[in-house]
Coordinates of C-alpha atoms and ligand atoms in Angstrom, one line a residue:
M1 CA 3.6 13.2 -21.6
G2 CA 7.1 11.7 -21.1
T3 CA 8.3 8.3 -21.2
S4 CA 10.6 8.7 -18.3
A5 CA 9.4 6.8 -14.9
I6 CA 9.3 9.2 -12.2
C7 CA 8.4 6.6 -10.0
S8 CA 9.1 2.7 -10.2
L9 CA 7.9 -0.5 -8.5
E10 CA 10.3 -3.4 -8.6
Q11 CA 9.1 -7.0 -7.3
V12 CA 7.3 -5.1 -4.7
S13 CA 5.3 -7.0 -2.2
K14 CA 3.1 -6.0 0.8
H15 CA 2.0 -8.7 3.2
Y16 CA -0.1 -8.0 6.2
R17 CA -0.5 -10.8 9.4
V18 CA -4.1 -10.7 10.2
K19 CA -6.0 -12.9 12.9
K20 CA -7.9 -16.1 11.8
G21 CA -11.4 -15.1 13.9
F22 CA -12.1 -12.7 16.5
F23 CA -11.4 -14.7 19.3
S24 CA -8.6 -16.3 17.4
Q25 CA -5.0 -15.8 18.5
A26 CA -3.8 -17.9 15.3
T27 CA -2.7 -15.7 12.3
T28 CA -2.9 -15.8 8.8
R29 CA -1.0 -13.6 6.1
I30 CA -2.4 -11.4 3.3
K31 CA -0.6 -10.9 0.0
A32 CA -2.1 -7.4 -0.4
L33 CA 0.8 -6.9 -3.4
N34 CA 2.6 -9.8 -4.5
K35 CA 5.8 -9.1 -6.8
V36 CA 4.5 -5.6 -8.2
N37 CA 6.5 -4.3 -11.4
L38 CA 5.1 -1.2 -12.3
E39 CA 6.3 2.2 -13.8
I40 CA 4.4 5.8 -13.3
R41 CA 6.0 7.9 -16.1
R42 CA 6.5 11.5 -15.8
Q43 CA 3.5 13.8 -16.5
E44 CA 1.0 10.9 -17.8
I45 CA -2.2 10.0 -15.6
L46 CA -1.6 5.9 -14.9
G47 CA -5.3 4.7 -14.5
L48 CA -5.3 1.8 -11.8
V49 CA -8.6 -0.5 -11.8
G50 CA -9.5 -3.8 -10.2
E51 CA -12.0 -5.1 -7.9
S52 CA -12.6 -3.9 -4.2
G53 CA -9.8 -5.8 -2.3
C54 CA -7.1 -6.4 -4.8
G55 CA -4.8 -4.1 -3.2
K56 CA -5.1 -0.5 -5.2
S57 CA -4.7 1.6 -1.8
T58 CA -2.1 -0.4 -0.4
L59 CA -0.2 0.1 -3.7
A60 CA -0.8 4.0 -3.2
R61 CA 0.0 4.1 0.3
L62 CA 3.5 2.6 -0.5
V63 CA 3.9 4.7 -3.5
L64 CA 3.3 7.7 -1.3
G65 CA 6.2 6.2 1.4
L66 CA 3.3 6.1 3.8
E67 CA 4.2 2.0 4.4
R68 CA 7.2 0.2 3.6
P69 CA 7.1 -2.7 1.4
S70 CA 7.3 -6.4 2.7
G71 CA 10.0 -7.3 -0.3
G72 CA 11.3 -5.1 -3.2
K73 CA 11.6 -1.7 -3.7
I74 CA 10.1 1.4 -4.9
L75 CA 12.1 4.1 -6.8
F76 CA 11.0 7.6 -7.1
E77 CA 13.8 9.2 -9.5
Q78 CA 16.3 6.7 -8.9
T79 CA 16.3 6.7 -5.0
D80 CA 14.6 4.2 -3.1
L81 CA 11.9 5.4 -0.6
S82 CA 12.9 2.8 2.2
S83 CA 16.6 4.8 2.4
L84 CA 14.9 8.0 2.8
S85 CA 14.8 9.6 6.4
G86 CA 15.0 13.2 7.8
K87 CA 15.3 15.9 5.2
G88 CA 15.3 13.3 2.0
L89 CA 11.6 11.9 3.2
K90 CA 10.5 15.5 4.2
D91 CA 11.5 16.5 0.6
F92 CA 9.6 13.5 -1.0
R93 CA 6.8 14.3 0.8
K94 CA 6.6 17.8 -0.6
R95 CA 7.1 16.4 -4.1
A96 CA 4.7 13.4 -3.7
Q97 CA 0.7 14.3 -2.6
M98 CA -2.4 12.9 -2.2
V99 CA -6.3 13.2 -2.9
F100 CA -8.3 11.6 -0.8
Q101 CA -11.3 9.6 -1.5
D102 CA -14.0 11.3 1.3
P103 CA -13.9 15.2 1.2
F104 CA -15.9 15.2 3.9
S105 CA -13.3 13.2 6.5
S106 CA -10.2 14.5 4.9
L107 CA -10.8 18.2 5.7
N108 CA -10.3 19.0 9.7
P109 CA -13.8 20.4 10.7
K110 CA -12.0 22.6 13.3
K111 CA -10.0 24.5 10.8
T112 CA -10.6 27.3 8.2
I113 CA -9.8 26.8 4.5
F114 CA -7.0 29.2 5.0
Q115 CA -5.6 27.0 7.9
I116 CA -6.0 23.6 6.0
I117 CA -4.2 24.9 2.4
S118 CA -1.3 27.2 4.2
Q119 CA -0.3 24.2 6.4
P120 CA 1.5 22.7 3.9
L121 CA 3.2 25.9 2.5
R122 CA 4.4 26.6 6.3
I123 CA 5.5 23.5 6.9
H124 CA 7.5 23.1 3.6
K125 CA 8.5 26.6 3.8
I126 CA 7.0 27.2 0.4
C127 CA 6.2 30.7 0.5
P128 CA 6.9 33.9 3.2
R129 CA 4.5 34.3 6.0
E130 CA 3.3 37.8 4.4
R131 CA 2.5 36.1 1.1
L132 CA 0.6 33.1 2.9
E133 CA -3.2 34.7 2.1
Q134 CA -2.4 35.3 -1.6
E135 CA -0.7 31.9 -2.4
V136 CA -4.1 30.1 -0.6
R137 CA -6.3 32.3 -2.9
R138 CA -4.3 31.4 -6.1
L139 CA -4.7 27.6 -5.2
L140 CA -8.3 27.9 -4.4
T141 CA -8.7 29.9 -7.7
L142 CA -6.3 27.0 -9.5
A143 CA -8.9 24.7 -8.0
G144 CA -12.1 26.5 -9.5
L145 CA -12.8 28.1 -5.8
S146 CA -12.5 32.1 -6.9
T147 CA -15.2 33.5 -4.7
P148 CA -13.3 36.1 -2.5
G149 CA -13.1 35.2 1.6
L150 CA -14.1 31.4 1.0
E151 CA -10.8 30.6 3.2
R152 CA -12.5 32.0 6.1
R153 CA -15.2 29.4 5.7
Y154 CA -14.9 26.4 7.4
P155 CA -15.5 22.8 5.8
H156 CA -19.1 22.0 7.0
E157 CA -20.1 25.4 4.8
F158 CA -19.3 23.8 1.3
S159 CA -20.7 21.1 -0.8
G160 CA -19.1 17.8 -1.6
G161 CA -17.5 18.8 -4.8
Q162 CA -16.4 22.1 -3.1
R163 CA -14.7 20.2 -0.5
Q164 CA -12.8 18.1 -3.0
R165 CA -11.9 21.1 -4.7
I166 CA -10.2 22.3 -1.8
G167 CA -8.8 18.8 -1.1
I168 CA -7.1 19.4 -4.7
A169 CA -5.8 22.8 -3.8
R170 CA -4.4 21.6 -0.6
A171 CA -2.3 18.7 -2.6
L172 CA -1.0 21.2 -5.0
A173 CA 0.3 23.5 -2.5
T174 CA 3.7 21.9 -2.2
R175 CA 3.6 22.0 -6.3
P176 CA 4.1 18.6 -6.2
E177 CA 5.5 16.3 -9.1
L178 CA 3.4 13.2 -8.3
V179 CA -0.1 13.2 -7.1
V180 CA -2.0 9.8 -6.1
M181 CA -5.6 10.3 -6.3
D182 CA -7.6 7.1 -4.7
E183 CA -11.4 7.2 -5.7
P184 CA -11.2 11.0 -5.8
T185 CA -14.8 11.5 -7.5
S186 CA -16.7 8.2 -6.1
A187 CA -18.3 10.3 -3.1
L188 CA -19.9 12.7 -5.2
D189 CA -23.1 13.1 -7.5
V190 CA -22.3 12.1 -11.3
S191 CA -23.0 15.5 -12.4
I192 CA -20.0 17.0 -9.9
Q193 CA -17.9 14.0 -10.8
A194 CA -17.6 15.3 -14.3
Q195 CA -16.7 18.7 -13.2
I196 CA -13.8 17.3 -11.0
I197 CA -12.8 14.9 -13.7
N198 CA -12.5 18.2 -15.9
L199 CA -10.2 20.0 -13.3
I200 CA -8.5 16.7 -13.0
L201 CA -7.2 17.0 -16.2
D202 CA -6.7 21.0 -16.6
L203 CA -4.3 21.0 -13.7
Q204 CA -2.6 17.8 -15.5
E205 CA -2.1 19.9 -18.1
T206 CA -1.2 23.2 -16.7
E207 CA 0.8 21.9 -13.5
R208 CA 2.7 19.4 -15.7
L209 CA 1.4 16.6 -13.2
T210 CA 2.1 13.3 -13.0
C211 CA -0.9 11.3 -11.7
L212 CA -1.9 8.0 -10.3
F213 CA -5.8 7.5 -10.5
I214 CA -7.2 4.8 -8.7
S215 CA -11.2 4.1 -9.6
H216 CA -13.6 1.7 -9.6
D217 CA -15.1 3.4 -12.3
L218 CA -13.9 2.2 -15.8
P219 CA -15.6 4.7 -18.0
I220 CA -14.0 7.5 -16.0
V221 CA -10.2 5.7 -15.7
Q222 CA -10.8 5.2 -19.7
F223 CA -11.6 9.0 -19.8
V224 CA -8.8 10.4 -18.0
S225 CA -6.0 8.0 -18.1
H226 CA -2.9 8.1 -20.7
R227 CA -2.4 4.2 -19.4
V228 CA -4.0 1.8 -17.6
A229 CA -2.8 -0.9 -15.1
V230 CA -5.2 -3.5 -14.0
M231 CA -4.8 -5.5 -10.9
Y232 CA -5.9 -8.8 -9.4
K233 CA -5.4 -9.9 -6.1
G234 CA -2.3 -8.0 -5.5
T235 CA -0.7 -8.5 -8.9
I236 CA -0.8 -6.4 -12.1
V237 CA -2.2 -8.4 -14.7
E238 CA -2.3 -5.6 -17.6
T239 CA -1.0 -2.4 -18.6
M240 CA -2.2 -0.9 -21.8
P241 CA -2.2 2.3 -23.5
K242 CA -5.5 4.1 -22.9
G243 CA -6.5 3.3 -26.7
A244 CA -6.2 -0.1 -26.1
F245 CA -8.6 -0.2 -23.2
G246 CA -11.6 -0.4 -25.3
L247 CA -14.6 -0.7 -23.1
T248 CA -17.3 -0.7 -25.0
K249 CA -18.2 -2.7 -28.7
E250 CA -18.0 0.7 -30.6
T251 CA -14.5 1.6 -29.1
A252 CA -13.3 -2.2 -29.1
S253 CA -11.5 -2.7 -32.1
N254 CA -11.3 -6.5 -33.4
N255 CA -7.8 -7.4 -33.0
E256 CA -7.8 -6.2 -29.3
I257 CA -6.4 -8.6 -26.9
H258 CA -6.4 -8.5 -23.0
H259 CA -6.2 -10.7 -20.4
P260 CA -9.0 -12.7 -19.2
Y261 CA -9.7 -10.9 -15.9
T262 CA -9.6 -7.5 -17.8
S263 CA -12.1 -9.3 -20.4
F264 CA -14.1 -9.9 -17.4
L265 CA -14.1 -6.6 -15.8
M266 CA -15.0 -4.9 -19.1
K267 CA -17.7 -6.9 -19.8
S268 CA -19.3 -6.0 -16.4
I269 CA -20.0 -2.8 -17.2
P270 CA -23.4 -1.7 -17.9
V271 CA -24.3 -0.2 -21.4
P272 CA -27.2 1.4 -22.6
S273 CA -29.7 -0.9 -24.0
T274 CA -30.0 -0.6 -27.7
N275 CA -33.7 -1.1 -27.4
G276 CA -34.6 2.8 -26.9
V277 CA -36.4 2.3 -23.6
G278 CA -33.4 3.7 -21.7
D279 CA -32.7 1.0 -19.1
C280 CA -29.2 -0.3 -18.8
H281 CA -28.0 -4.0 -19.0
A282 CA -24.5 -5.7 -18.0
F283 CA -23.8 -7.5 -21.3
E284 CA -22.0 -10.4 -19.5
S285 CA -21.5 -10.4 -15.9
S286 CA -18.0 -11.2 -14.4
Q287 CA -19.6 -12.7 -11.3
T288 CA -21.1 -16.2 -12.7
E289 CA -20.9 -18.6 -10.1
E290 CA -17.8 -20.3 -11.4
H291 CA -16.2 -17.0 -11.5
A292 CA -16.8 -15.7 -8.0
P293 CA -14.4 -13.8 -6.1
G294 CA -14.4 -15.7 -3.2
I295 CA -12.5 -18.5 -5.3
S296 CA -8.9 -18.9 -4.2
S297 CA -5.8 -18.9 -6.2
P298 CA -3.4 -21.4 -5.9
E299 CA 0.0 -20.9 -3.7
S300 CA 1.9 -20.8 -7.0
G301 CA 1.1 -20.4 -10.4
C302 CA -1.3 -17.9 -11.8
V303 CA -3.7 -15.5 -9.5
F304 CA -6.5 -16.0 -11.5
W305 CA -6.4 -19.7 -12.0
G306 CA -9.5 -20.4 -9.9
R307 CA -11.9 -18.0 -12.0
C308 CA -10.2 -18.3 -15.5
P309 CA -12.2 -20.2 -18.2
Y310 CA -9.1 -20.8 -19.8
G311 CA -6.7 -22.3 -17.4
M312 CA -4.1 -25.2 -18.3
K313 CA -2.0 -27.5 -16.0
I314 CA 1.2 -24.8 -16.4
C315 CA -1.1 -21.9 -14.9
Q316 CA -1.6 -23.7 -11.6
E317 CA 2.3 -24.5 -11.6
K318 CA 3.6 -21.2 -12.9
E319 CA 3.3 -17.6 -12.3
P320 CA 3.1 -16.3 -15.8
V321 CA 5.4 -13.4 -16.8
S322 CA 4.5 -10.1 -18.5
V323 CA 4.9 -10.3 -22.0
E324 CA 4.5 -7.0 -24.6
V325 CA 1.4 -8.1 -26.8
G326 CA 1.1 -4.7 -28.7
K327 CA 2.9 -1.2 -28.4
D328 CA 3.4 -0.2 -24.5
H329 CA 0.8 -3.4 -23.7
F330 CA 1.6 -6.0 -21.5
I331 CA 0.1 -8.9 -20.1
S332 CA 0.8 -11.7 -17.5
C333 CA -1.1 -14.5 -19.0
H334 CA 0.3 -17.9 -20.0
L335 CA -1.9 -17.9 -23.2
F336 CA 0.1 -14.6 -24.7
K337 CA 3.5 -16.6 -24.6
A338 CA 3.1 -17.9 -28.0
K339 CA 1.9 -14.3 -29.1
E340 CA 5.2 -13.0 -27.9
K341 CA 7.1 -15.3 -30.0
E342 CA 5.2 -14.7 -33.3
R343 CA 6.2 -10.7 -32.5
Q344 CA 9.7 -11.7 -31.8
Q345 CA 9.7 -13.4 -35.1
T346 CA 8.4 -11.1 -37.2
Ligands
ATP401 N1 -3.4 -2.4 7.5 C1 -3.8 -3.4 7.1 N2 -3.9 -4.8 8.1 C2 -4.5 -5.9 7.4 N3 -5.0 -6.1 6.0 C3 -5.1 -5.3 5.3 C4 -4.4 -3.5 5.7 N4 -4.3 -2.9 4.6 C5 -5.4 -3.4 3.4 N5 -5.3 -4.5 3.8 C6 -5.8 -6.0 3.0 O1 -5.0 -5.9 2.1 C7 -5.8 -6.2 0.7 C8 -6.0 -5.2 -0.2 O2 -6.3 -4.0 0.4 P1 -6.6 -2.5 -0.4 O3 -7.5 -1.6 0.6 O4 -5.3 -2.4 -0.8 O5 -7.8 -2.9 -1.4 P2 -8.1 -1.8 -2.5 O6 -7.8 -2.4 -3.8 O7 -8.0 -0.4 -2.2 O8 -9.6 -2.3 -2.2 P3 -11.0 -1.0 -2.4 O9 -11.4 -1.0 -4.1 O10 -12.2 -1.6 -1.7 O11 -10.8 0.1 -1.9 C9 -7.4 -6.7 1.7 O12 -7.6 -7.9 1.6 C10 -7.3 -5.7 2.7 O13 -8.3 -6.8 3.8
SF4_402 S1 -2.2 -17.9 -16.9 FE1 -3.9 -19.6 -17.2 S2 -5.2 -19.3 -15.3 FE2 -4.1 -17.2 -15.6 S3 -5.0 -16.1 -16.9 FE3 -3.9 -16.6 -18.1 S4 -5.0 -18.8 -19.2 FE4 -5.9 -17.9 -17.1
MG403 MG1 -8.9 1.2 -1.8

């Protein structure tokens, strides 16, 4: 895993204008992303977590150049994505690919697997016509589908897990450097999820991929990622190495510190009960009334203020900046300013 960034987001914002109500002409602005700074490093799997609606998919679309930011810039190997057009944009599309959440709707039901996977090969002129079949078979084998003749069949003939493997084979067709995976396993059964996760881990190593891995499933994110970024209301509140993302009492070390929102997220994970009965319980829910997601955050200041049990006066007035609280571990919270000073003095 390298440390240089393949993709950097610098102060990236994305705002949408939406109607206030079904019959209303008045509009309101949704800040889907708010001044996001984030780097995706070469050959790492960067996990991105956060509750529904916090902006994960918006960030994914922006990183892939499918939408433009309202502010800030996204650099792919030092090139500003918004400066790309024509051949430059086509070349970027070859180098950055996506694996979709839903393996059922993401494959065209009217096309054979050969047509689906060979399409990017043809568009990007990756291999000559006479070698297309061989290349499609190679990609399917890479994705763990080696039965001869599969490429002549249609998507409906495959299970969810197999379809997701086909989606992965298609994403790999252009030999991308960056693959964005938005909830790639959430539509699959648990046993199939494990197979797809292992496939992603194998491919990341053999194909030297860089992945942005988005999921609600924190244990899966901890398992696959080298680093984890936590998002809340369009803001990255914490980034940390996998080791610092201690989800259970067993993996959490005593001196671990987290953004208050990350702590809530972690505590909301169901853990097996210790009484041996085999039921599960969430050892503390993050969704208590005073911390419910609907509570709005102030126009200025910290986005988590409305839910934070540690909120101070300054939190309402001033946006916290990111401070390094440990090796490669950054938190945006006023609580940790003092911590940084301590570090600098030692
Ligand atoms: N095209 C759009 N037009 C208007 N609002 C949008 C658009 N796309 C996203 N949003 C809004 O931006 C916010 C972030 O949405 P996004 O889909 O990125 O969240 P998410 O973290 O991916 O959620 P989920 O975990 O449910 O997939 C939401 O409030 C959403 O309603
Ligand atoms: S900045 Fe303040 S409100 Fe925001 S998470 Fe930290 S303590 Fe809570
Ligand atoms: Mg999403």
